[in-house]
CSV table of C-alpha atoms and ligand atoms in Angstrom, one decimal:
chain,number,residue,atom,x,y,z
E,1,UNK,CA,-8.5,-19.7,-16.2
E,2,UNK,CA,-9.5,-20.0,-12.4
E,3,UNK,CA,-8.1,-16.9,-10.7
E,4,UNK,CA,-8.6,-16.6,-6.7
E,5,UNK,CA,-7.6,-12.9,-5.5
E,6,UNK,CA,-6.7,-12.9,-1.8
E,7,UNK,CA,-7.9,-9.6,0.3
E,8,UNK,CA,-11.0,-7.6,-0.1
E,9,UNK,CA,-11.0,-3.8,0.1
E,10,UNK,CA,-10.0,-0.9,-2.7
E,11,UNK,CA,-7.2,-2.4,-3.6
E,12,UNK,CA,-8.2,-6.1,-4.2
E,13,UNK,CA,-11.1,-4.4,-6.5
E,14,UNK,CA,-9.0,-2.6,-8.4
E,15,UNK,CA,-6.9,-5.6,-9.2
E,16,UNK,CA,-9.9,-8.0,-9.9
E,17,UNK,CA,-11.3,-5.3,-12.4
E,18,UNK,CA,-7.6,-5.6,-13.5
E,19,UNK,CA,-7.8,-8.7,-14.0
E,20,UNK,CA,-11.2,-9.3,-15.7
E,21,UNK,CA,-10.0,-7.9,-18.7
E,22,UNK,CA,-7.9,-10.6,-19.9
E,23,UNK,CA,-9.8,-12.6,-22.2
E,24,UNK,CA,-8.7,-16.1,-20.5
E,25,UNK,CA,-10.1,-15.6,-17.0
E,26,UNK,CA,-13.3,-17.4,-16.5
E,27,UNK,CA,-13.6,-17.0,-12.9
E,28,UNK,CA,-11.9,-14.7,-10.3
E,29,UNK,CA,-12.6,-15.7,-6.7
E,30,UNK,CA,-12.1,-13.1,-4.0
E,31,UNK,CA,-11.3,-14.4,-0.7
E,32,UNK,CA,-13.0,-12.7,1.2
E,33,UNK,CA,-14.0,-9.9,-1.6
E,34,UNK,CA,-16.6,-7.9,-0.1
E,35,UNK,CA,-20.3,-6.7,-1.1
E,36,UNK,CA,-18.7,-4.3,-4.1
E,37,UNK,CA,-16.4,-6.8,-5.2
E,38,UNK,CA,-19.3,-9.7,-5.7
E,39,UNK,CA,-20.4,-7.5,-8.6
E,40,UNK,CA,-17.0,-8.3,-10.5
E,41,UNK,CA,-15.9,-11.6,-8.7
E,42,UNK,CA,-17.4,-14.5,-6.9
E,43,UNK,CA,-17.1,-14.0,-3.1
E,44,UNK,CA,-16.2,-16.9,-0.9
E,45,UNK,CA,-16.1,-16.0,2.9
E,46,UNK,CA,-12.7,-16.9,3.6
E,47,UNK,CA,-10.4,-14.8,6.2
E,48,UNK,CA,-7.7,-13.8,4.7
E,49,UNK,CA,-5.6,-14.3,7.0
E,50,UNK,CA,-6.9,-18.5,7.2
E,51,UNK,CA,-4.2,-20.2,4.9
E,52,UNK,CA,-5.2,-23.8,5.7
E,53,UNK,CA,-8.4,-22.6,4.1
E,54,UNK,CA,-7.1,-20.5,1.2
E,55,UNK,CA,-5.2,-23.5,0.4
E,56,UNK,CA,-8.4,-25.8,0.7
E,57,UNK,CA,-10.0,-23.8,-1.5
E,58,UNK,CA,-7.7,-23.4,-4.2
E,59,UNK,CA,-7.1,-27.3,-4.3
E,60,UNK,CA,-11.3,-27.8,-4.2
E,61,UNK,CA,-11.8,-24.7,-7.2
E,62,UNK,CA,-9.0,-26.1,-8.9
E,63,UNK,CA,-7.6,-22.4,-8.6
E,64,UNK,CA,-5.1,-21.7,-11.9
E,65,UNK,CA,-3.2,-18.6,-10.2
E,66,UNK,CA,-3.2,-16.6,-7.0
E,67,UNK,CA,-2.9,-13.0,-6.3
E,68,UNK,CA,-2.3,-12.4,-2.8
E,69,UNK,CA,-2.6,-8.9,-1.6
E,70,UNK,CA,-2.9,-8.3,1.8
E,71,UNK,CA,0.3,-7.8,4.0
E,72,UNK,CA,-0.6,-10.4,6.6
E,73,UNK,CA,-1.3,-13.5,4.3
E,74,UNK,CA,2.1,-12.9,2.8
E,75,UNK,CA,3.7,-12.7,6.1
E,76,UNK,CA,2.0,-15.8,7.3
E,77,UNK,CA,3.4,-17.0,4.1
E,78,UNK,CA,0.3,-17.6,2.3
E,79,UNK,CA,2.3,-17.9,-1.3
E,80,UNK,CA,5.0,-20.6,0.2
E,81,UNK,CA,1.3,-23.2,1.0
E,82,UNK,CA,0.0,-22.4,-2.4
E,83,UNK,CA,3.0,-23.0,-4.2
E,84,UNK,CA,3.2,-26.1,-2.1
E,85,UNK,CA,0.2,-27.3,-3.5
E,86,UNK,CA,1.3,-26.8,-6.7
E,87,UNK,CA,-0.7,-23.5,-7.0
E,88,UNK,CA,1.2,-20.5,-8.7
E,89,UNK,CA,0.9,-17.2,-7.1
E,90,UNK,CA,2.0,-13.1,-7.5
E,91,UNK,CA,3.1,-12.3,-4.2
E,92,UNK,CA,6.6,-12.5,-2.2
E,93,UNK,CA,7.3,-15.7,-0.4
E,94,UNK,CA,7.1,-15.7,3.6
E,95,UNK,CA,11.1,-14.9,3.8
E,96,UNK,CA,10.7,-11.8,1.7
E,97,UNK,CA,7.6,-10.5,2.7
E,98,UNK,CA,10.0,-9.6,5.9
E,99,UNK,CA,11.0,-6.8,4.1
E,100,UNK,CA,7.6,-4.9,5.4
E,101,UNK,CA,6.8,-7.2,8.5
E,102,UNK,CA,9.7,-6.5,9.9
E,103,UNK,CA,11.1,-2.9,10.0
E,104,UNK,CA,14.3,-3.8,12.1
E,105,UNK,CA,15.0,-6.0,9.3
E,106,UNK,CA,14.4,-3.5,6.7
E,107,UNK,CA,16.5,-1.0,8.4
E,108,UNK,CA,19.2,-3.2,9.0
E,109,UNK,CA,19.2,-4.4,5.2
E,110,UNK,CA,19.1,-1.0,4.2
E,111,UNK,CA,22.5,-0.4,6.8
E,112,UNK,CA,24.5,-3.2,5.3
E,113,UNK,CA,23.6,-2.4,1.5
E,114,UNK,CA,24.3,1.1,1.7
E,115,UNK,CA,20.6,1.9,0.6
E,116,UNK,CA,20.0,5.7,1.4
E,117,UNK,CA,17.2,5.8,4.7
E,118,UNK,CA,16.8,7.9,8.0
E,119,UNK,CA,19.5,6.8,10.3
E,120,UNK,CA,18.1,5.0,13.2
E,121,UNK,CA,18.9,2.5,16.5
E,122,UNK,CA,16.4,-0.6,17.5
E,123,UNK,CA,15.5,-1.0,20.9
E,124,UNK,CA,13.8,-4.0,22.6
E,125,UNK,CA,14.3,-2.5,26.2
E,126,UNK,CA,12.1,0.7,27.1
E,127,UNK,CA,14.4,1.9,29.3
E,128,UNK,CA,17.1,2.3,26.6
E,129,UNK,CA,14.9,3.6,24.1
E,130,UNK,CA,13.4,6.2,26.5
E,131,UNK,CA,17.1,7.4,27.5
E,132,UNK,CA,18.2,7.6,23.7
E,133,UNK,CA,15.0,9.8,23.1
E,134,UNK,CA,16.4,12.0,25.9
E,135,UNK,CA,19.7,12.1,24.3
E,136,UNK,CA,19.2,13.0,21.1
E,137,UNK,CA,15.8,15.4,21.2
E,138,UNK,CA,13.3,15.9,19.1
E,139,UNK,CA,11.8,15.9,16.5
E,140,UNK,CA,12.1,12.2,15.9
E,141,UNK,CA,10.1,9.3,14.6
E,142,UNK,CA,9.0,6.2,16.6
E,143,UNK,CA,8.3,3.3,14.7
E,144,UNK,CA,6.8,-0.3,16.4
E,145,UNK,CA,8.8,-3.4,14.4
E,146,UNK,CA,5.8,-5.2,13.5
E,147,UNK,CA,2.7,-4.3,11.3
E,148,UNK,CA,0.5,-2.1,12.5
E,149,UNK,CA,-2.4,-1.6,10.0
E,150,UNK,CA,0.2,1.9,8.8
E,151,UNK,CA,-0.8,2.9,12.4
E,152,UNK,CA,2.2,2.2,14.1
E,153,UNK,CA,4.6,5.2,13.9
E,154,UNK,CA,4.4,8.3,15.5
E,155,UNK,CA,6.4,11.2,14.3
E,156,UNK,CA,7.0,13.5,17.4
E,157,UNK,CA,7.7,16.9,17.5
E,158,UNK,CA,8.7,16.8,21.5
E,159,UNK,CA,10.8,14.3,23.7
E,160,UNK,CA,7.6,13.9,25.9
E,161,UNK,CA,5.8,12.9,22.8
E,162,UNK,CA,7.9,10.2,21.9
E,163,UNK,CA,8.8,9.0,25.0
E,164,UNK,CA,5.0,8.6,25.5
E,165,UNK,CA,4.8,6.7,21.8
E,166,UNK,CA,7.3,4.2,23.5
E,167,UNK,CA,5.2,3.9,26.4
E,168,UNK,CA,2.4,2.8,24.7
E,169,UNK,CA,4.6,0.2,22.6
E,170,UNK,CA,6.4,-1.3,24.9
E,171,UNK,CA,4.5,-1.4,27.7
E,172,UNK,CA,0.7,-0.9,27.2
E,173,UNK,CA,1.0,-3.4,24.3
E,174,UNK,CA,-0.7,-1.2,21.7
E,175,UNK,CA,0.0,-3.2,18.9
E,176,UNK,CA,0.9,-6.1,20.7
E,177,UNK,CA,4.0,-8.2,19.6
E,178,UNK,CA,4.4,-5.6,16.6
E,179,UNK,CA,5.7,-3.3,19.3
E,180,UNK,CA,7.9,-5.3,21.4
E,181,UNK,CA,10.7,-4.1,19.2
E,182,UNK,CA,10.6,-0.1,18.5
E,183,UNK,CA,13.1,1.3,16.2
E,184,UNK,CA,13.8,5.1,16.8
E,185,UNK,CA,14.5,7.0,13.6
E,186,UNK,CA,15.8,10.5,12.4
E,187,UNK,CA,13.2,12.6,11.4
E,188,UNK,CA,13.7,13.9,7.8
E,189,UNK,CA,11.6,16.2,5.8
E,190,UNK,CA,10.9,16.4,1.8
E,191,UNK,CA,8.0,15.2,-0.2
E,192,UNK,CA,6.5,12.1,-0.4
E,193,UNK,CA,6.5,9.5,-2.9
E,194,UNK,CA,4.8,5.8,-3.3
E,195,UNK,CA,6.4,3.9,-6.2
E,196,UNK,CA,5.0,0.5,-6.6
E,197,UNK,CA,7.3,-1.8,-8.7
E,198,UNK,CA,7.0,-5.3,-10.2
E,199,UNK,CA,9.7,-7.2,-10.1
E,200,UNK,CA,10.6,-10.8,-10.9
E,201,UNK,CA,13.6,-10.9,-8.2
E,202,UNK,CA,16.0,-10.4,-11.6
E,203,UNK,CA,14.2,-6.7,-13.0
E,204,UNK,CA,12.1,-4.4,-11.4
E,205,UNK,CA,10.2,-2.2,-13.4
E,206,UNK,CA,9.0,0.8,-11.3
E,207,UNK,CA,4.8,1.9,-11.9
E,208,UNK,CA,3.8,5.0,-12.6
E,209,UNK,CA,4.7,7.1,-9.5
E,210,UNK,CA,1.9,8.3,-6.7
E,211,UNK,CA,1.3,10.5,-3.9
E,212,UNK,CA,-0.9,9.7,-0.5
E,213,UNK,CA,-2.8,11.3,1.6
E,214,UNK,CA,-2.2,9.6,5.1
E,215,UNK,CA,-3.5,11.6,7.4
E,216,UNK,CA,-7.6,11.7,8.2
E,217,UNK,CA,-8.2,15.4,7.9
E,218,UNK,CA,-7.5,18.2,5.8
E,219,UNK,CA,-4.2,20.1,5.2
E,220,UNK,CA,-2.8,16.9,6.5
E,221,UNK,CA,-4.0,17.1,10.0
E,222,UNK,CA,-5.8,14.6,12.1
E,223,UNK,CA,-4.8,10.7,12.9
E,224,UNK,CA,-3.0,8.6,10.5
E,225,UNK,CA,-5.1,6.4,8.5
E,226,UNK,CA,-4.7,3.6,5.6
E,227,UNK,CA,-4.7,6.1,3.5
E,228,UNK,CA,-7.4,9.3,2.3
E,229,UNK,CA,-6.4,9.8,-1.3
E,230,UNK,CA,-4.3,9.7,-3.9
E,231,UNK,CA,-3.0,10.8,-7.3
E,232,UNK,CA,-0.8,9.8,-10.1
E,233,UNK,CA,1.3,10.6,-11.3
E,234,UNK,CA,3.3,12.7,-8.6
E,235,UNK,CA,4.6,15.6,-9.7
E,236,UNK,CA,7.9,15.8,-7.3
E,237,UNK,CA,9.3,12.6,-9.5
E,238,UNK,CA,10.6,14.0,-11.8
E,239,UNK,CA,12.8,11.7,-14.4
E,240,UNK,CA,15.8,12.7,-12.4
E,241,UNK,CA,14.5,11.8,-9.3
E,242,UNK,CA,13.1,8.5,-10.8
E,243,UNK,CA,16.9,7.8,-12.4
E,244,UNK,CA,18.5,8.3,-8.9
E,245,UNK,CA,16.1,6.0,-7.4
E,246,UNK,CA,16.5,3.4,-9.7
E,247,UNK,CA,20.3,3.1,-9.6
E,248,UNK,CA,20.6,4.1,-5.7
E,249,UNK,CA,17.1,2.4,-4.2
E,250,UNK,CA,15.3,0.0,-5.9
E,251,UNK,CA,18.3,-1.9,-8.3
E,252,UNK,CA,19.9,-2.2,-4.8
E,253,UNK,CA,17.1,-3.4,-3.0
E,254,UNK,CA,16.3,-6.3,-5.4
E,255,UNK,CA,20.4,-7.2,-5.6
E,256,UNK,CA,20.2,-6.9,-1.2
E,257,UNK,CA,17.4,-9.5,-1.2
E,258,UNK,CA,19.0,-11.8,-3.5
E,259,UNK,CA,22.2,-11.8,-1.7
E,260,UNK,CA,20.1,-12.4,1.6
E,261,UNK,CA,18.8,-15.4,0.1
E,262,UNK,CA,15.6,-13.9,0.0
E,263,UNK,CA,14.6,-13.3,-3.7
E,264,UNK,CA,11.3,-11.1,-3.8
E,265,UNK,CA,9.0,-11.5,-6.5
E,266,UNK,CA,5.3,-9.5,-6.6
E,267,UNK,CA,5.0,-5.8,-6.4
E,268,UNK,CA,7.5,-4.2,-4.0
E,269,UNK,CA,6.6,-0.8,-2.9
E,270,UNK,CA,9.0,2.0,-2.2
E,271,UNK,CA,8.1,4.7,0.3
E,272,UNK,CA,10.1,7.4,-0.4
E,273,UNK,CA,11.2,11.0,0.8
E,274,UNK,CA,12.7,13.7,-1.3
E,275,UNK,CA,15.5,15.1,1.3
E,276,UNK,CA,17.9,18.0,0.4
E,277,UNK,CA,20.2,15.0,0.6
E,278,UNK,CA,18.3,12.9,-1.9
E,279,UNK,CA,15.5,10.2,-2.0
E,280,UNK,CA,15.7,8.5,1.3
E,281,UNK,CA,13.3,4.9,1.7
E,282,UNK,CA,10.8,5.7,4.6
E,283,UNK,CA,9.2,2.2,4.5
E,284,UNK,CA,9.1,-0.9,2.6
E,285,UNK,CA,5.4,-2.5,1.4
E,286,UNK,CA,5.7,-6.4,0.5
E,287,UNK,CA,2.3,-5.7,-1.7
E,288,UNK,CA,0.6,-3.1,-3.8
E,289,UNK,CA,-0.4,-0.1,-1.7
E,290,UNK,CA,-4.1,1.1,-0.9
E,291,UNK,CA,-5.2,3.5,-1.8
E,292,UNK,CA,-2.3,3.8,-4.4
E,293,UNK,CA,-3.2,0.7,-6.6
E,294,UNK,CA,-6.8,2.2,-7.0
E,295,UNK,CA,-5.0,4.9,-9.1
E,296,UNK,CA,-1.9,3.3,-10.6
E,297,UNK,CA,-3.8,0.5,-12.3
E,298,UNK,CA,-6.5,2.6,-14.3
E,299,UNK,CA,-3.5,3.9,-15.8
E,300,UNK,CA,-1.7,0.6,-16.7
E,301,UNK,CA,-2.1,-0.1,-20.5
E,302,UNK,CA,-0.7,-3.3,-20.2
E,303,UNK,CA,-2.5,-6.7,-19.1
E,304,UNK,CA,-2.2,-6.7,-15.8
E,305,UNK,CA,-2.7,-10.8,-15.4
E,306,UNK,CA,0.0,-11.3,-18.2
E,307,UNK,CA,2.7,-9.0,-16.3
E,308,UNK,CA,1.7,-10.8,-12.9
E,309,UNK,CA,2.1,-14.4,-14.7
E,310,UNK,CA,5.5,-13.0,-15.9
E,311,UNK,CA,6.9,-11.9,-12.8
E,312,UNK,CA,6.1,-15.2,-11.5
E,313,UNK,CA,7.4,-16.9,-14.0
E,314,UNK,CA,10.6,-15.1,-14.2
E,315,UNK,CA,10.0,-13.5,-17.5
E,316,UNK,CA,9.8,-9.6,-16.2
E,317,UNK,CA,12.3,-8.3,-18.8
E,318,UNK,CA,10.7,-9.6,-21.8
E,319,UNK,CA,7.5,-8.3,-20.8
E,320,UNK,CA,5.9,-4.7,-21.9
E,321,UNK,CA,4.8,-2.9,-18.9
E,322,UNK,CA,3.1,0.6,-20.2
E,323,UNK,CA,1.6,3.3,-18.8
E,324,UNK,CA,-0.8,5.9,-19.8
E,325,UNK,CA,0.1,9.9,-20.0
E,326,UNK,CA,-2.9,10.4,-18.4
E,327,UNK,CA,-3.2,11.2,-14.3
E,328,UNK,CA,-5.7,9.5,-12.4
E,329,UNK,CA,-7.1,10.7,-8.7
E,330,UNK,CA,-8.4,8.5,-6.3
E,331,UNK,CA,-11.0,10.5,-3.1
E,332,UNK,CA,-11.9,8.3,-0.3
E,333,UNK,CA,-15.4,8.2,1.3
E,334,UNK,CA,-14.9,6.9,4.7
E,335,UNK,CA,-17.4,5.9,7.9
E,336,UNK,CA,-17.8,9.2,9.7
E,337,UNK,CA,-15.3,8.8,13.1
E,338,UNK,CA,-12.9,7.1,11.4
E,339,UNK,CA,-9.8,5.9,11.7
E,340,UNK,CA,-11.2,6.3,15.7
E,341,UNK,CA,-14.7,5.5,16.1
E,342,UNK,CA,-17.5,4.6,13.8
E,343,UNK,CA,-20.8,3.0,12.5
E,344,UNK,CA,-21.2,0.3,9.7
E,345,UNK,CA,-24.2,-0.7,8.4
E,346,UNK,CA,-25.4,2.6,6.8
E,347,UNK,CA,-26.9,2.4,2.7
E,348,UNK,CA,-24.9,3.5,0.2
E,349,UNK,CA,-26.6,3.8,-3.8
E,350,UNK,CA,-23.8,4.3,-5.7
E,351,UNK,CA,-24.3,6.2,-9.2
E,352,UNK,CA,-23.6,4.9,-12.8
E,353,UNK,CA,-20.3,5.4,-13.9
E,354,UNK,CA,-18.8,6.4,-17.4
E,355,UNK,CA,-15.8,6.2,-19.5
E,356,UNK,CA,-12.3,7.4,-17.1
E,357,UNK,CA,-14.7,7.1,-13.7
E,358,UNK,CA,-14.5,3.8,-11.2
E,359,UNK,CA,-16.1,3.2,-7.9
E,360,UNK,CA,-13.7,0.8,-6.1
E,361,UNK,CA,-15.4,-0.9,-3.3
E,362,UNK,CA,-13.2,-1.1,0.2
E,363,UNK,CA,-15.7,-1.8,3.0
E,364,UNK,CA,-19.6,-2.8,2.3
E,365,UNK,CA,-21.7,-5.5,2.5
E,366,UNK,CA,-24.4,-6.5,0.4
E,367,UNK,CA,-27.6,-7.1,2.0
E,368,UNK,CA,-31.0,-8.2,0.4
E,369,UNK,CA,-29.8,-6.4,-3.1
E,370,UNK,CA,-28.6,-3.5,-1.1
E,371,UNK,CA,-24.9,-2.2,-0.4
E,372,UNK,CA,-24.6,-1.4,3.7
E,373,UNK,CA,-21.3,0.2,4.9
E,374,UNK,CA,-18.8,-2.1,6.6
E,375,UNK,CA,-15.8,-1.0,8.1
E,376,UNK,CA,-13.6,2.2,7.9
E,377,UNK,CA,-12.5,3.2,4.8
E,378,UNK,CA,-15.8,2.1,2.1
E,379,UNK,CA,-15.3,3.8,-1.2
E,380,UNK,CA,-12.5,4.8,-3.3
E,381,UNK,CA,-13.9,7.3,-6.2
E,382,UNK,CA,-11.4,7.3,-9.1
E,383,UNK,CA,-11.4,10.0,-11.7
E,384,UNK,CA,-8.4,9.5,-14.8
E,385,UNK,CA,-8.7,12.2,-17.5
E,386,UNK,CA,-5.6,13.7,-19.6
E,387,UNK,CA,-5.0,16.6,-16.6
E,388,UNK,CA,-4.2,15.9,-12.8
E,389,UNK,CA,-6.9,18.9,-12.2
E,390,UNK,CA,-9.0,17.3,-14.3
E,391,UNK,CA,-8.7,14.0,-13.0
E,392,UNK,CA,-9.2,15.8,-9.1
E,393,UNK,CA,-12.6,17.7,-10.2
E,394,UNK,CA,-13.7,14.5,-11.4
E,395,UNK,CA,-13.2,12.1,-8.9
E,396,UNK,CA,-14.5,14.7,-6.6
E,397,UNK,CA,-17.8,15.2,-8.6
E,398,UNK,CA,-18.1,11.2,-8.8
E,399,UNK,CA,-17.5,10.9,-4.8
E,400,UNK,CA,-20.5,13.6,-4.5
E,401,UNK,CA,-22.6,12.1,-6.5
E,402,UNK,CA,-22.6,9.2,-4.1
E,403,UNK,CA,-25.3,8.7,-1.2
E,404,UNK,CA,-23.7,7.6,1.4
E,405,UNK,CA,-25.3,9.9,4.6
E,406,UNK,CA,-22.5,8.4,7.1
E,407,UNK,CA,-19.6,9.6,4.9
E,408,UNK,CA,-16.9,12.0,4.7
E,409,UNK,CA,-14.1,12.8,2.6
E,410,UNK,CA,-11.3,14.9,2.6
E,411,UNK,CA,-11.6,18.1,0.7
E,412,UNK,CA,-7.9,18.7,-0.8
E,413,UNK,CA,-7.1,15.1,-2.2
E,414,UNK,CA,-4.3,16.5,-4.9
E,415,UNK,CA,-3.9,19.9,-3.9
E,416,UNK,CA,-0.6,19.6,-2.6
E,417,UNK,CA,0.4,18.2,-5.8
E,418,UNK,CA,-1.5,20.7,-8.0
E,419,UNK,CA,0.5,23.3,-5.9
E,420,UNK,CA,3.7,21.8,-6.2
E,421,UNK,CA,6.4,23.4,-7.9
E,422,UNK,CA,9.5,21.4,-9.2
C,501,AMP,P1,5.2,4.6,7.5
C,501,AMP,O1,4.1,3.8,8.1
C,501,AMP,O2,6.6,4.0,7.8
C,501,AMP,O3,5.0,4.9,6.1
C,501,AMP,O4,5.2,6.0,8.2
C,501,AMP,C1,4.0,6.8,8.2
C,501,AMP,C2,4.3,8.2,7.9
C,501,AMP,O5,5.1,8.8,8.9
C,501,AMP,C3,5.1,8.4,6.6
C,501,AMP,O6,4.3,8.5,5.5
C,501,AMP,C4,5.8,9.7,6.9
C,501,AMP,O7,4.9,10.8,6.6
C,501,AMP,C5,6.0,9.7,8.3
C,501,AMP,N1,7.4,9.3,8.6
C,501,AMP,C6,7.9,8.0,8.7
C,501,AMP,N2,9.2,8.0,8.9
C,501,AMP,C7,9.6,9.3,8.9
C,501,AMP,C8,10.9,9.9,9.1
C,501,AMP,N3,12.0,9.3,9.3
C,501,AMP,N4,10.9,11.3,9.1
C,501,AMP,C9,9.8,12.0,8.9
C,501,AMP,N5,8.5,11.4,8.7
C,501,AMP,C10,8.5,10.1,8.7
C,502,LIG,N1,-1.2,3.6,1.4
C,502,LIG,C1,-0.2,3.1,2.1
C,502,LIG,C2,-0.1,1.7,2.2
C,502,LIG,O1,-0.7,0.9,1.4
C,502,LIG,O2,0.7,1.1,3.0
């Protein structure tokens, strides 16, 4: 088979390497890939964000199935052209992916279905939106509509604060279009959980649970970024809280969708917060999450292809999806200055690894036989042994034994949830 695999950081690695394990694949083609991905896949330097030219490809390759990744491609409906062309694909069509390009749809959905979420007003006038901030204090949260790159929230802890997060929004245009539309939300507090789900618009079948580390620096300090680290499983899911969320979150959300007339079918991800009150959704994902995927899938026993084919095919519920006992950890060697300011082009010599150890590749280029840093976030270092402190040390001791002199990594990846008591 002729796979093509939209996307190319962490996450589009981790699913190609995925992938390659099923003996029917021939070929994967990564559009764009990157210089870490050309080791597993064959790179062909399409944006992916071009769907004329995704679609030209896949007609000229004579492309068997599609795996698009990436939020934007889905929201520029990426799947709806393939399929057009006769080309099947795991992803969410353009009317679903709305579920994460759109977050006043999302919160609306979640309004009329009764799905548990912060409560929350949408605003398209600044004036209104500054005046509610006035009204009903802080601390609140400050969302822009569109998508952001995960950059486009601010959770303020003062009225000035937010009221200058709508500011920038509405009226400098920091994420452009995405911002026109700001929905203001209550601000809750609990732990975090990312639970990526497959589902083939009839089942969902939840993945092993995971936790992020969004922001840059340690003890959770610093900007917001795609993402530093992560671990699986998370401990604060415990089979309670996974049974709640399945019969009040993510049955619901699948049944909403349907009755919208807007059937989603890929991996829906569930942001979630553990209240007092119960798990509340924080956000929607349309796609697998990154860095989350680069620990979820090391853990999938299963074929990932032949699950993906299934969900497309409609055939989730007669389809074993297993996990491992095992916990995997995921540290992230970013460009120094990062998510702000920073250089690419610097070497990296990445070491040899063994047994329950992958380097996943988010942002390098390979030039003249040598791997140069390209963008933000370049490495993930993934570690999966029987322990979650086991599986921290080693993806730590992997991620040192990396040269990569413009780098930096967090220091506590997993320490929240080694510390965590449930
Ligand atoms: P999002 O991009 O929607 O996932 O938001 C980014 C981060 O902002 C989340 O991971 C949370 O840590 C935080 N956040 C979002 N919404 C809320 C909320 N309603 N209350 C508290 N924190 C929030
Ligand atoms: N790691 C968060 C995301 O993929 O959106």
């Amino acid at each position: 088979m002729k796979i093509l695999v939209v996307g190319g950081g962490g996450r589009e690695h981790a699913i190609i390497k995925a992938i390659r394990k099923n003996p029917a694949v021939d070929v994967i083609y990564a559009l764009p890939g990157n210089g870490g991905i050309a080791a597993d896949a064959v790179c062909v330097p399409v944006k992916a964000t071009d769907i004329p030219g995704i679609v030209k490809f896949a007609m000229d390759a004579g492309v068997d199935y599609a795996v698009v990744a990436p939020d934007d491609p889905l929201a520029l409906g990426c799947v709806d052209e393939l399929e057009a062309v006769g080309v099947p694909c795991f992803g969410p069509r353009k009317n679903a992916a709305v579920i994460e390009a759109s977050k006043a749809f999302s919160k609306e959905l979640m309004r009329k279905y009764h799905i548990p979420t912060a409560q929350f007003k949408t605003f398209t006038d600044m004036k209104a939106a500054t005046e509610y901030v006035e009204r009903v204090g802080a601390p609140i949260v400050v969302k822009a509509d569109g998508l952001a790159l995960g950059k486009g929230v601010t959770v303020a802890r003062t009225v000035a604060e937010a009221k200058t997060a709508i500011r920038e929004m509405m009226e400098d245009g920091k994420f452009g279009a995405s911002g026109s539309t700001v929905v203001i939300e209550e601000y809750l507090e609990g732990p975090e959980v990312s639970v990526l789900s497959f589902t083939d618009g009839n089942t969902v079948v939840p993945m092993v649970s995971s936790m992020d580390h969004k922001r840059a620096h340690d003890g959770d300090t610093g900007p917001n970024t795609g993402g530093m680290g992560t671990v699986a499983p998370n401990p604060y899911y415990t089979p309670e809280v996974a049974k709640r969320c399945m019969e009040e979150i993510f049955v619901p959300t699948i049944r909403a969708m349907n009755a919208e007339g807007r059937t989603f079918k890929g991996c829906l991800y569930f942001g979630l917060m553990l209240t007092a009150d119960g798990p509340k959704v924080i956000e929607y994902n349309c796609r697998f999450g990154d860095p989350e995927t680069q620990v979820v899938l090391p853990l999938l026993e299963s074929d990932l292809l032949t699950v993906m084919r299934a969900v497309t095919e409609g055939r989730l519920s007669e389809t074993e999806v297993k996990f491992s006992e095992k916990s995997a950890c995921c540290v992230v060697l970013a460009s120094k200055g990062y998510p702000v300011k920073y250089e690419s082009g610097c070497p990296i010599t990445l070491p040899k690894t063994g047994e329950g150890r992958e380097i996943y590749v988010a942002g390098a280029e390979s030039w003249d036989g040598r791997l140069l840093s390209h963008g933000g976030r370049v490495l993930g270092c993934v570690a999966v042994e029987d322990t979650l402190k086991d599986a921290v040390a080693g993806a730590y001791a992997l991620a040192k034994s990396v040269q990569f002199d413009n780098g930096f990594m967090r220091r506590d990846i997993g320490k929240r949830a080694l510390e965590a008591r449930v």
